[in-house]
PDB file of C-alpha atoms and ligand atoms in Angstrom:
ATOM      1  CA  MET A 476      91.183  92.376  96.051  1.00 42.00           C
ATOM      2  CA  ASP A 477      92.866  95.283  94.501  1.00 39.00           C
ATOM      3  CA  THR A 478      95.520  95.474  91.753  1.00 40.00           C
ATOM      4  CA  ARG A 479      93.783  92.878  89.649  1.00 42.00           C
ATOM      5  CA  THR A 480      95.453  91.769  86.480  1.00 38.00           C
ATOM      6  CA  VAL A 481      94.460  89.320  83.805  1.00 37.00           C
ATOM      7  CA  THR A 482      95.680  85.810  84.394  1.00 42.00           C
ATOM      8  CA  THR A 483      94.818  82.456  82.964  1.00 44.00           C
ATOM      9  CA  PRO A 484      93.128  80.025  85.330  1.00 48.00           C
ATOM     10  CA  LEU A 485      96.322  77.987  85.626  1.00 54.00           C
ATOM     11  CA  ASP A 486      98.517  80.873  86.644  1.00 66.00           C
ATOM     12  CA  LEU A 487      99.631  80.660  90.233  1.00 74.00           C
ATOM     13  CA  PRO A 488     101.795  83.130  92.093  1.00 71.00           C
ATOM     14  CA  ALA A 489     105.308  81.742  92.572  1.00 74.00           C
ATOM     15  CA  ASP A 490     104.809  81.634  96.336  1.00 77.00           C
ATOM     16  CA  HIS A 491     101.460  79.830  96.129  1.00 82.00           C
ATOM     17  CA  PRO A 492     101.477  76.720  98.360  1.00 80.00           C
ATOM     18  CA  GLY A 493      99.786  74.744  95.588  1.00 79.00           C
ATOM     19  CA  THR A 494     102.354  75.483  92.896  1.00 82.00           C
ATOM     20  CA  SER A 495     104.022  72.074  93.083  1.00 80.00           C
ATOM     21  CA  ASP A 496     100.806  70.145  93.757  1.00 81.00           C
ATOM     22  CA  ALA A 497      99.562  68.926  90.376  1.00 83.00           C
ATOM     23  CA  ALA A 498      96.269  67.704  91.781  1.00 81.00           C
ATOM     24  CA  TYR A 499      95.577  71.074  93.381  1.00 84.00           C
ATOM     25  CA  ARG A 500      96.444  72.926  90.202  1.00 87.00           C
ATOM     26  CA  ALA A 501      94.061  70.755  88.202  1.00 83.00           C
ATOM     27  CA  ARG A 502      91.339  71.194  90.790  1.00 83.00           C
ATOM     28  CA  ARG A 503      91.787  74.962  90.884  1.00 84.00           C
ATOM     29  CA  ALA A 504      91.681  75.093  87.084  1.00 86.00           C
ATOM     30  CA  ALA A 505      88.482  73.022  86.978  1.00 82.00           C
ATOM     31  CA  ILE A 506      86.761  75.364  89.427  1.00 84.00           C
ATOM     32  CA  ALA A 507      88.100  78.398  87.582  1.00 84.00           C
ATOM     33  CA  ALA A 508      86.641  77.004  84.356  1.00 85.00           C
ATOM     34  CA  VAL A 509      83.173  77.303  85.902  1.00 82.00           C
ATOM     35  CA  GLY A 510      83.724  81.027  86.236  1.00 82.00           C
ATOM     36  CA  GLU A 511      85.323  81.243  82.816  1.00 84.00           C
ATOM     37  CA  ALA A 512      82.250  79.709  81.191  1.00 85.00           C
ATOM     38  CA  HIS A 513      79.752  81.825  83.087  1.00 86.00           C
ATOM     39  CA  ARG A 514      77.868  84.465  81.113  1.00 85.00           C
ATOM     40  CA  PRO A 515      75.897  87.364  82.615  1.00 80.00           C
ATOM     41  CA  GLY A 516      72.355  86.341  83.380  1.00 82.00           C
ATOM     42  CA  ASP A 517      73.117  82.633  83.477  1.00 88.00           C
ATOM     43  CA  PRO A 518      72.550  80.746  86.733  1.00 90.00           C
ATOM     44  CA  ILE A 519      75.765  80.167  88.669  1.00 92.00           C
ATOM     45  CA  PRO A 520      76.710  76.475  88.372  1.00 89.00           C
ATOM     46  CA  GLU A 521      77.305  74.631  91.621  1.00 91.00           C
ATOM     47  CA  VAL A 522      80.783  73.367  92.400  1.00 91.00           C
ATOM     48  CA  ALA A 523      81.062  69.939  94.041  1.00 91.00           C
ATOM     49  CA  TYR A 524      83.680  70.671  96.660  1.00 93.00           C
ATOM     50  CA  ALA A 525      85.779  67.843  98.051  1.00 92.00           C
ATOM     51  CA  PRO A 526      85.645  66.986 101.773  1.00 94.00           C
ATOM     52  CA  GLU A 527      89.113  68.444 102.326  1.00 92.00           C
ATOM     53  CA  GLU A 528      88.001  71.704 100.689  1.00 94.00           C
ATOM     54  CA  ASP A 529      84.962  71.869 102.949  1.00 95.00           C
ATOM     55  CA  ALA A 530      87.280  71.210 105.885  1.00 95.00           C
ATOM     56  CA  VAL A 531      89.535  74.123 104.938  1.00 94.00           C
ATOM     57  CA  TRP A 532      86.530  76.424 104.750  1.00 96.00           C
ATOM     58  CA  GLY A 533      85.205  75.194 108.087  1.00 96.00           C
ATOM     59  CA  THR A 534      88.515  75.646 109.864  1.00 95.00           C
ATOM     60  CA  VAL A 535      89.078  79.156 108.593  1.00 95.00           C
ATOM     61  CA  ALA A 536      85.455  80.301 108.904  1.00 96.00           C
ATOM     62  CA  ARG A 537      85.142  79.162 112.520  1.00 96.00           C
ATOM     63  CA  GLU A 538      88.480  80.638 113.604  1.00 96.00           C
ATOM     64  CA  LEU A 539      87.779  83.947 111.893  1.00 97.00           C
ATOM     65  CA  ALA A 540      84.288  84.144 113.380  1.00 97.00           C
ATOM     66  CA  ALA A 541      85.773  83.901 116.863  1.00 98.00           C
ATOM     67  CA  LEU A 542      88.259  86.659 116.082  1.00 98.00           C
ATOM     68  CA  HIS A 543      85.570  88.895 114.578  1.00 98.00           C
ATOM     69  CA  GLU A 544      83.771  89.139 117.918  1.00 97.00           C
ATOM     70  CA  ASP A 545      86.319  91.637 119.186  1.00 96.00           C
ATOM     71  CA  LEU A 546      88.161  92.721 116.040  1.00 98.00           C
ATOM     72  CA  ALA A 547      85.385  93.419 113.491  1.00 98.00           C
ATOM     73  CA  ILE A 548      83.118  96.452 113.485  1.00 98.00           C
ATOM     74  CA  ASP A 549      79.526  96.055 114.554  1.00 98.00           C
ATOM     75  CA  ALA A 550      78.060  96.709 111.087  1.00 98.00           C
ATOM     76  CA  TYR A 551      80.159  93.905 109.594  1.00 98.00           C
ATOM     77  CA  ARG A 552      79.054  91.504 112.313  1.00 98.00           C
ATOM     78  CA  GLN A 553      75.462  92.442 111.524  1.00 98.00           C
ATOM     79  CA  GLY A 554      76.181  91.482 107.914  1.00 98.00           C
ATOM     80  CA  VAL A 555      77.577  88.151 109.111  1.00 98.00           C
ATOM     81  CA  ALA A 556      74.382  87.463 111.039  1.00 98.00           C
ATOM     82  CA  ARG A 557      72.185  88.439 108.089  1.00 98.00           C
ATOM     83  CA  LEU A 558      74.067  86.395 105.472  1.00 98.00           C
ATOM     84  CA  ALA A 559      74.513  83.378 107.774  1.00 98.00           C
ATOM     85  CA  LEU A 560      77.155  81.617 105.701  1.00 98.00           C
ATOM     86  CA  PRO A 561      77.545  77.902 106.511  1.00 97.00           C
ATOM     87  CA  THR A 562      80.583  76.854 108.532  1.00 95.00           C
ATOM     88  CA  ASP A 563      80.594  73.159 107.609  1.00 95.00           C
ATOM     89  CA  ARG A 564      81.077  73.453 103.844  1.00 97.00           C
ATOM     90  CA  VAL A 565      82.209  75.882 101.187  1.00 97.00           C
ATOM     91  CA  PRO A 566      79.204  78.066 100.373  1.00 97.00           C
ATOM     92  CA  GLN A 567      77.827  77.881  96.863  1.00 96.00           C
ATOM     93  CA  LEU A 568      78.067  81.237  95.092  1.00 96.00           C
ATOM     94  CA  ALA A 569      74.559  80.767  93.680  1.00 96.00           C
ATOM     95  CA  ALA A 570      73.056  80.511  97.161  1.00 97.00           C
ATOM     96  CA  VAL A 571      75.102  83.405  98.533  1.00 98.00           C
ATOM     97  CA  SER A 572      74.173  85.561  95.559  1.00 97.00           C
ATOM     98  CA  ALA A 573      70.454  84.832  95.975  1.00 97.00           C
ATOM     99  CA  ARG A 574      70.630  85.659  99.681  1.00 98.00           C
ATOM    100  CA  LEU A 575      72.504  88.906  99.012  1.00 98.00           C
ATOM    101  CA  THR A 576      69.949  89.913  96.399  1.00 98.00           C
ATOM    102  CA  ASP A 577      67.182  89.472  98.966  1.00 98.00           C
ATOM    103  CA  LEU A 578      69.089  91.397 101.634  1.00 98.00           C
ATOM    104  CA  THR A 579      70.652  94.328  99.812  1.00 98.00           C
ATOM    105  CA  GLY A 580      70.106  93.907  96.083  1.00 98.00           C
ATOM    106  CA  TRP A 581      73.649  92.672  95.441  1.00 98.00           C
ATOM    107  CA  ALA A 582      74.560  89.696  93.264  1.00 97.00           C
ATOM    108  CA  ILE A 583      77.693  87.670  92.701  1.00 96.00           C
ATOM    109  CA  THR A 584      79.305  86.977  89.341  1.00 94.00           C
ATOM    110  CA  PRO A 585      81.734  84.032  89.258  1.00 94.00           C
ATOM    111  CA  VAL A 586      85.083  84.768  87.619  1.00 91.00           C
ATOM    112  CA  PRO A 587      88.012  82.467  86.837  1.00 86.00           C
ATOM    113  CA  GLY A 588      90.563  84.565  88.658  1.00 83.00           C
ATOM    114  CA  LEU A 589      91.848  88.079  88.691  1.00 80.00           C
ATOM    115  CA  VAL A 590      90.027  90.348  86.283  1.00 88.00           C
ATOM    116  CA  PRO A 591      90.930  93.772  84.843  1.00 92.00           C
ATOM    117  CA  THR A 592      90.833  96.501  87.465  1.00 93.00           C
ATOM    118  CA  ARG A 593      88.238  98.612  85.670  1.00 96.00           C
ATOM    119  CA  THR A 594      85.979  95.625  85.169  1.00 95.00           C
ATOM    120  CA  PHE A 595      86.168  94.527  88.784  1.00 96.00           C
ATOM    121  CA  TYR A 596      85.585  97.933  90.335  1.00 97.00           C
ATOM    122  CA  GLY A 597      83.096  99.047  87.687  1.00 97.00           C
ATOM    123  CA  SER A 598      80.808  96.090  88.369  1.00 97.00           C
ATOM    124  CA  LEU A 599      80.400  97.309  91.947  1.00 98.00           C
ATOM    125  CA  ALA A 600      78.397 100.243  90.590  1.00 98.00           C
ATOM    126  CA  ASP A 601      75.786  97.708  89.445  1.00 98.00           C
ATOM    127  CA  ARG A 602      75.824  95.956  92.823  1.00 98.00           C
ATOM    128  CA  ARG A 603      77.616  93.013  91.261  1.00 97.00           C
ATOM    129  CA  PHE A 604      80.607  91.461  92.986  1.00 97.00           C
ATOM    130  CA  MET A 605      83.015  89.384  90.922  1.00 95.00           C
ATOM    131  CA  SER A 606      84.145  86.409  92.962  1.00 95.00           C
ATOM    132  CA  THR A 607      86.530  83.517  92.580  1.00 92.00           C
ATOM    133  CA  GLN A 608      85.269  80.087  93.652  1.00 91.00           C
ATOM    134  CA  TYR A 609      88.437  78.108  94.284  1.00 90.00           C
ATOM    135  CA  ILE A 610      89.813  77.730  97.758  1.00 91.00           C
ATOM    136  CA  ARG A 611      93.334  77.995  99.162  1.00 89.00           C
ATOM    137  CA  HIS A 612      95.648  74.998  99.456  1.00 85.00           C
ATOM    138  CA  HIS A 613      94.739  72.614 102.277  1.00 84.00           C
ATOM    139  CA  SER A 614      98.317  72.466 103.619  1.00 84.00           C
ATOM    140  CA  VAL A 615      98.098  76.036 104.906  1.00 81.00           C
ATOM    141  CA  PRO A 616      94.455  76.865 105.632  1.00 82.00           C
ATOM    142  CA  PHE A 617      95.323  80.202 107.167  1.00 83.00           C
ATOM    143  CA  TYR A 618      97.288  81.571 104.227  1.00 80.00           C
ATOM    144  CA  THR A 619      96.626  82.479 100.616  1.00 83.00           C
ATOM    145  CA  PRO A 620      98.640  84.766  98.354  1.00 81.00           C
ATOM    146  CA  GLU A 621      95.632  85.411  96.101  1.00 84.00           C
ATOM    147  CA  PRO A 622      91.942  86.170  96.589  1.00 87.00           C
ATOM    148  CA  ASP A 623      90.069  82.900  97.083  1.00 91.00           C
ATOM    149  CA  VAL A 624      86.506  82.052  98.056  1.00 95.00           C
ATOM    150  CA  VAL A 625      87.345  82.616 101.730  1.00 96.00           C
ATOM    151  CA  HIS A 626      88.480  86.163 101.057  1.00 96.00           C
ATOM    152  CA  GLU A 627      85.584  86.923  98.729  1.00 96.00           C
ATOM    153  CA  LEU A 628      82.810  85.611 100.955  1.00 98.00           C
ATOM    154  CA  VAL A 629      84.109  86.112 104.489  1.00 97.00           C
ATOM    155  CA  GLY A 630      85.669  89.471 103.667  1.00 97.00           C
ATOM    156  CA  HIS A 631      83.389  90.985 101.055  1.00 98.00           C
ATOM    157  CA  ALA A 632      80.045  89.137 100.901  1.00 98.00           C
ATOM    158  CA  ASN A 633      79.443  89.513 104.627  1.00 98.00           C
ATOM    159  CA  ALA A 634      79.971  93.259 104.275  1.00 98.00           C
ATOM    160  CA  LEU A 635      77.663  93.414 101.258  1.00 98.00           C
ATOM    161  CA  ALA A 636      74.880  91.933 103.395  1.00 98.00           C
ATOM    162  CA  GLU A 637      74.824  95.057 105.567  1.00 98.00           C
ATOM    163  CA  PRO A 638      73.103  98.063 103.939  1.00 98.00           C
ATOM    164  CA  ARG A 639      75.503 100.825 104.985  1.00 98.00           C
ATOM    165  CA  LEU A 640      78.624  98.921 103.965  1.00 98.00           C
ATOM    166  CA  ALA A 641      76.876  97.772 100.787  1.00 98.00           C
ATOM    167  CA  ALA A 642      76.169 101.388  99.907  1.00 98.00           C
ATOM    168  CA  LEU A 643      79.845 102.298 100.252  1.00 98.00           C
ATOM    169  CA  TYR A 644      80.807  99.491  97.880  1.00 98.00           C
ATOM    170  CA  GLU A 645      78.311 100.725  95.291  1.00 98.00           C
ATOM    171  CA  GLN A 646      79.556 104.297  95.629  1.00 98.00           C
ATOM    172  CA  SER A 647      83.116 103.074  95.124  1.00 98.00           C
ATOM    173  CA  GLY A 648      82.075 101.369  91.891  1.00 98.00           C
ATOM    174  CA  ARG A 649      80.482 104.560  90.622  1.00 98.00           C
ATOM    175  CA  ALA A 650      83.699 106.425  91.404  1.00 98.00           C
ATOM    176  CA  ALA A 651      85.735 103.874  89.468  1.00 98.00           C
ATOM    177  CA  ARG A 652      83.413 104.191  86.483  1.00 98.00           C
ATOM    178  CA  ARG A 653      83.980 107.955  86.373  1.00 98.00           C
ATOM    179  CA  CYS A 654      87.756 107.568  86.139  1.00 98.00           C
ATOM    180  CA  GLY A 655      88.835 108.272  82.571  1.00 97.00           C
ATOM    181  CA  SER A 656      92.552 108.265  83.292  1.00 97.00           C
ATOM    182  CA  ASP A 657      94.531 105.364  84.618  1.00 97.00           C
ATOM    183  CA  ALA A 658      96.092 107.726  87.167  1.00 97.00           C
ATOM    184  CA  ALA A 659      92.700 108.647  88.603  1.00 98.00           C
ATOM    185  CA  LEU A 660      91.765 104.973  88.754  1.00 98.00           C
ATOM    186  CA  ALA A 661      95.057 104.112  90.463  1.00 97.00           C
ATOM    187  CA  ALA A 662      94.500 106.811  93.083  1.00 97.00           C
ATOM    188  CA  PHE A 663      90.959 105.544  93.602  1.00 98.00           C
ATOM    189  CA  SER A 664      92.190 101.976  93.975  1.00 97.00           C
ATOM    190  CA  ARG A 665      94.614 103.028  96.711  1.00 97.00           C
ATOM    191  CA  VAL A 666      91.758 104.626  98.654  1.00 98.00           C
ATOM    192  CA  PHE A 667      89.738 101.437  98.133  1.00 98.00           C
ATOM    193  CA  TRP A 668      92.680  99.410  99.374  1.00 97.00           C
ATOM    194  CA  PHE A 669      93.106 101.428 102.561  1.00 98.00           C
ATOM    195  CA  SER A 670      89.359 101.457 103.264  1.00 98.00           C
ATOM    196  CA  LEU A 671      87.186  98.617 101.965  1.00 98.00           C
ATOM    197  CA  GLU A 672      90.155  96.218 101.901  1.00 97.00           C
ATOM    198  CA  PHE A 673      92.241  97.320 104.902  1.00 97.00           C
ATOM    199  CA  GLY A 674      90.183  99.972 106.655  1.00 98.00           C
ATOM    200  CA  VAL A 675      89.954 100.252 110.431  1.00 98.00           C
ATOM    201  CA  LEU A 676      87.976 102.498 112.729  1.00 98.00           C
ATOM    202  CA  ARG A 677      87.445 103.179 116.388  1.00 98.00           C
ATOM    203  CA  GLU A 678      84.391 101.686 118.001  1.00 97.00           C
ATOM    204  CA  ALA A 679      83.656 101.275 121.682  1.00 89.00           C
ATOM    205  CA  GLY A 680      87.082 102.721 122.403  1.00 90.00           C
ATOM    206  CA  VAL A 681      89.017 100.133 120.415  1.00 97.00           C
ATOM    207  CA  LEU A 682      90.327  99.772 116.896  1.00 98.00           C
ATOM    208  CA  ARG A 683      88.278  97.413 114.746  1.00 98.00           C
ATOM    209  CA  ALA A 684      88.456  96.310 111.125  1.00 98.00           C
ATOM    210  CA  TYR A 685      85.970  96.867 108.336  1.00 98.00           C
ATOM    211  CA  GLY A 686      88.287  96.048 105.416  1.00 98.00           C
ATOM    212  CA  ALA A 687      87.816  92.682 103.726  1.00 97.00           C
ATOM    213  CA  GLY A 688      91.538  91.985 103.553  1.00 95.00           C
ATOM    214  CA  LEU A 689      91.842  92.184 107.316  1.00 97.00           C
ATOM    215  CA  LEU A 690      88.545  90.470 108.066  1.00 97.00           C
ATOM    216  CA  SER A 691      89.491  87.431 105.959  1.00 95.00           C
ATOM    217  CA  SER A 692      93.098  87.104 107.137  1.00 94.00           C
ATOM    218  CA  TYR A 693      93.580  84.845 110.142  1.00 93.00           C
ATOM    219  CA  GLY A 694      97.087  86.154 110.700  1.00 93.00           C
ATOM    220  CA  GLU A 695      96.795  89.833 109.912  1.00 94.00           C
ATOM    221  CA  ILE A 696      93.562  90.448 111.813  1.00 96.00           C
ATOM    222  CA  GLN A 697      95.373  89.441 115.002  1.00 95.00           C
ATOM    223  CA  VAL A 698      98.179  91.949 114.572  1.00 95.00           C
ATOM    224  CA  PHE A 699      96.690  94.945 112.740  1.00 96.00           C
ATOM    225  CA  ARG A 700      96.460  96.950 115.944  1.00 96.00           C
ATOM    226  CA  ARG A 701     100.278  96.973 115.986  1.00 96.00           C
ATOM    227  CA  ALA A 702     100.460  98.759 112.620  1.00 96.00           C
ATOM    228  CA  GLN A 703     101.225 102.444 112.309  1.00 97.00           C
ATOM    229  CA  VAL A 704      97.715 103.873 112.520  1.00 97.00           C
ATOM    230  CA  ARG A 705      97.203 107.205 110.802  1.00 97.00           C
ATOM    231  CA  PRO A 706      94.086 109.421 110.752  1.00 97.00           C
ATOM    232  CA  LEU A 707      91.650 108.887 107.904  1.00 98.00           C
ATOM    233  CA  ASP A 708      92.935 111.125 105.116  1.00 96.00           C
ATOM    234  CA  VAL A 709      91.969 110.341 101.536  1.00 96.00           C
ATOM    235  CA  ARG A 710      94.815 112.350 100.056  1.00 95.00           C
ATOM    236  CA  ALA A 711      97.357 110.356 102.022  1.00 96.00           C
ATOM    237  CA  MET A 712      95.529 107.135 101.154  1.00 97.00           C
ATOM    238  CA  ALA A 713      95.391 108.011  97.447  1.00 96.00           C
ATOM    239  CA  THR A 714      99.143 108.606  97.347  1.00 95.00           C
ATOM    240  CA  THR A 715     100.467 105.873  99.635  1.00 94.00           C
ATOM    241  CA  ASP A 716     101.841 102.795  97.902  1.00 93.00           C
ATOM    242  CA  TYR A 717     101.311  99.364  99.380  1.00 91.00           C
ATOM    243  CA  ASP A 718     102.771  95.883  99.134  1.00 89.00           C
ATOM    244  CA  ILE A 719     100.148  93.159  98.769  1.00 86.00           C
ATOM    245  CA  THR A 720     102.584  90.439  99.839  1.00 84.00           C
ATOM    246  CA  GLN A 721     103.085  91.694 103.401  1.00 88.00           C
ATOM    247  CA  TYR A 722     100.976  92.669 106.361  1.00 92.00           C
ATOM    248  CA  GLN A 723     100.130  96.337 105.955  1.00 94.00           C
ATOM    249  CA  PRO A 724     102.553  98.445 108.012  1.00 95.00           C
ATOM    250  CA  VAL A 725     100.329 101.544 107.731  1.00 97.00           C
ATOM    251  CA  LEU A 726      96.573 101.718 108.249  1.00 98.00           C
ATOM    252  CA  PHE A 727      94.154 104.632 108.190  1.00 98.00           C
ATOM    253  CA  ALA A 728      91.605 104.840 110.988  1.00 98.00           C
ATOM    254  CA  ALA A 729      88.265 106.617 111.111  1.00 98.00           C
ATOM    255  CA  ASP A 730      86.971 107.913 114.430  1.00 98.00           C
ATOM    256  CA  SER A 731      83.730 105.970 114.014  1.00 98.00           C
ATOM    257  CA  PHE A 732      81.757 104.130 111.374  1.00 98.00           C
ATOM    258  CA  ALA A 733      79.770 107.297 110.709  1.00 98.00           C
ATOM    259  CA  HIS A 734      83.042 109.169 110.190  1.00 98.00           C
ATOM    260  CA  ALA A 735      84.261 106.548 107.712  1.00 98.00           C
ATOM    261  CA  GLU A 736      80.942 106.670 105.876  1.00 98.00           C
ATOM    262  CA  ASP A 737      81.017 110.452 105.698  1.00 98.00           C
ATOM    263  CA  VAL A 738      84.570 110.769 104.411  1.00 98.00           C
ATOM    264  CA  LEU A 739      84.434 107.816 102.000  1.00 98.00           C
ATOM    265  CA  ALA A 740      80.989 108.628 100.607  1.00 98.00           C
ATOM    266  CA  THR A 741      82.098 112.196  99.965  1.00 98.00           C
ATOM    267  CA  PHE A 742      85.269 110.995  98.283  1.00 98.00           C
ATOM    268  CA  PHE A 743      83.577 108.335  96.168  1.00 98.00           C
ATOM    269  CA  THR A 744      80.656 110.479  95.045  1.00 98.00           C
ATOM    270  CA  GLY A 745      82.935 113.344  94.014  1.00 97.00           C
ATOM    271  CA  TRP A 746      85.713 111.335  92.410  1.00 98.00           C
ATOM    272  CA  ASP A 747      86.593 111.780  88.749  1.00 97.00           C
ATOM    273  CA  ASP A 748      89.545 112.927  86.653  1.00 98.00           C
ATOM    274  CA  ASP A 749      89.068 116.559  87.731  1.00 97.00           C
ATOM    275  CA  ALA A 750      88.934 115.615  91.404  1.00 96.00           C
ATOM    276  CA  HIS A 751      92.121 113.629  90.887  1.00 96.00           C
ATOM    277  CA  ALA A 752      93.850 116.621  89.314  1.00 95.00           C
ATOM    278  CA  ARG A 753      92.771 118.853  92.190  1.00 94.00           C
ATOM    279  CA  LEU A 754      93.878 116.338  94.780  1.00 92.00           C
ATOM    280  CA  MET A 755      97.308 115.911  93.216  1.00 89.00           C
ATOM    281  CA  ALA A 756      97.777 119.684  92.956  1.00 88.00           C
ATOM    282  CA  PHE A 757      96.986 120.218  96.591  1.00 72.00           C
ATOM    283  CA  PRO A 758     100.002 120.436  98.908  1.00 54.00           C
ATOM    284  CA  PRO A 759     100.575 117.344 101.043  1.00 60.00           C
ATOM    285  CA  GLY A 760      99.872 117.573 104.711  1.00 54.00           C
ATOM    286  CA  ARG A 761      96.699 119.647 104.435  1.00 49.00           C
ATOM    287  CA  SER A 762      93.326 118.074 104.759  1.00 44.00           C
ATOM    288  CA  SER A 763      90.673 120.559 103.767  1.00 39.00           C
ATOM    289  CA  HIS A 764      90.526 119.710 100.088  1.00 35.00           C
ATOM    290  CA  PRO A 765      86.915 119.397  98.893  1.00 33.00           C
ATOM    291  CA  ALA A 766      87.517 115.841  97.702  1.00 33.00           C
ATOM    292  CA  GLU A 767      88.016 114.788 101.296  1.00 30.00           C
ATOM    293  CA  GLY A 768      84.768 116.196 102.509  1.00 29.00           C
ATOM    294  CA  GLY A 769      84.114 118.178 105.640  1.00 28.00           C
ATOM    295  CA  ALA A 770      84.015 115.365 108.133  1.00 27.00           C
ATOM    296  CA  PRO A 771      85.200 116.317 111.611  1.00 26.00           C
ATOM    297  CA  ARG A 772      88.601 114.931 112.491  1.00 24.00           C
ATOM    298  CA  ALA A 773      89.505 114.327 116.090  1.00 25.00           C
ATOM    299  CA  ARG A 774      93.212 113.666 116.233  1.00 21.00           C
TER     300      ARG A 774
HETATM  301 FE1  FE2 B1734      89.254  91.907  98.105  1.00 81.38          FE
END
C-alpha cells in the first residue's frame, strides 16, 4: 500500500485485532523475520503456515473471488485466471514470484513490513514487488489495518499477472524514481493511491475496480459504488488527501480501461520534479495540463 513508513516487525497499529494476542504477535514476527533476512537474489524461503492461517486465506480468497465477478475489471480477472492462486492455503511467495516471472517478467521480494516509500515504489521500476508474508488476525478474516499477504497477492499480484496492468505498475515505478523532491513523490503517491490502489473505471456500463485496495477489501469492494465518483483527473488526484483508515469517500473513475491506461501512462512517463512544479502552478479546475495527457474525457 501507499504511505509506507519504516517499522520494526513487532510494530502493530493500535487498532490491529492481533495487538493483545501474544501468540499472533510472535507468529507475525517470525514470518516477518523471513522477509527481514532475505537478500536480493536469494531464493524466497517457504513459510509453514498454520491450518488456521490457511483457513483465513481460503475464506477471504473465495469470498473475494465471487465478488470480483461483477466488481473487478476484465483485465484484472484475466490476471486472476493466469496466476491461478490457490484457494485452500496461503500461497508461497516463491511460487507466486516464479509464476509471475513466467507470465510478465515480475518478481516478488519478501519484506518484513512497511518499507520506505521511495524503496517500495522504486522497486516497481525493476518489475519487483515488495510483499509482506504474514496474514491478518483469524478473529476478523475480512479486516486488516495493514497490508498483509491477502492484500499483496489478491490485490497486487493478480494485477501484475496481466500485461497491461503490469506495464502501468512498472511505469509508476519509473515515475517514482524520477522524483527528486519529497513533494513530487508525495504527489505521485496520491495518484498511485487513487489509481493502482483505489482506481475504478466504467466497463460494460458499470463501475468496476482495478485498484488493489478495493480488490482485496471484502467490505469496501461491496460499497465503493456509493462513493463520490469524480472524473479521472490527475491534478485533482495529486492534490487530494486521503485517510487510509476509512473507506474512501472519493474515487476517480476512468471511462474505460483504455482511458485509464492513456491518462496514467502519460502521467507516469512524464512525471518528475519539473512536471510537479508545472502541475502545482496550474490553476485548479482545468484539465488540459500536459502532465495529464490528451485523453478524451466524456463527462
Ligand atoms: Fe497496496
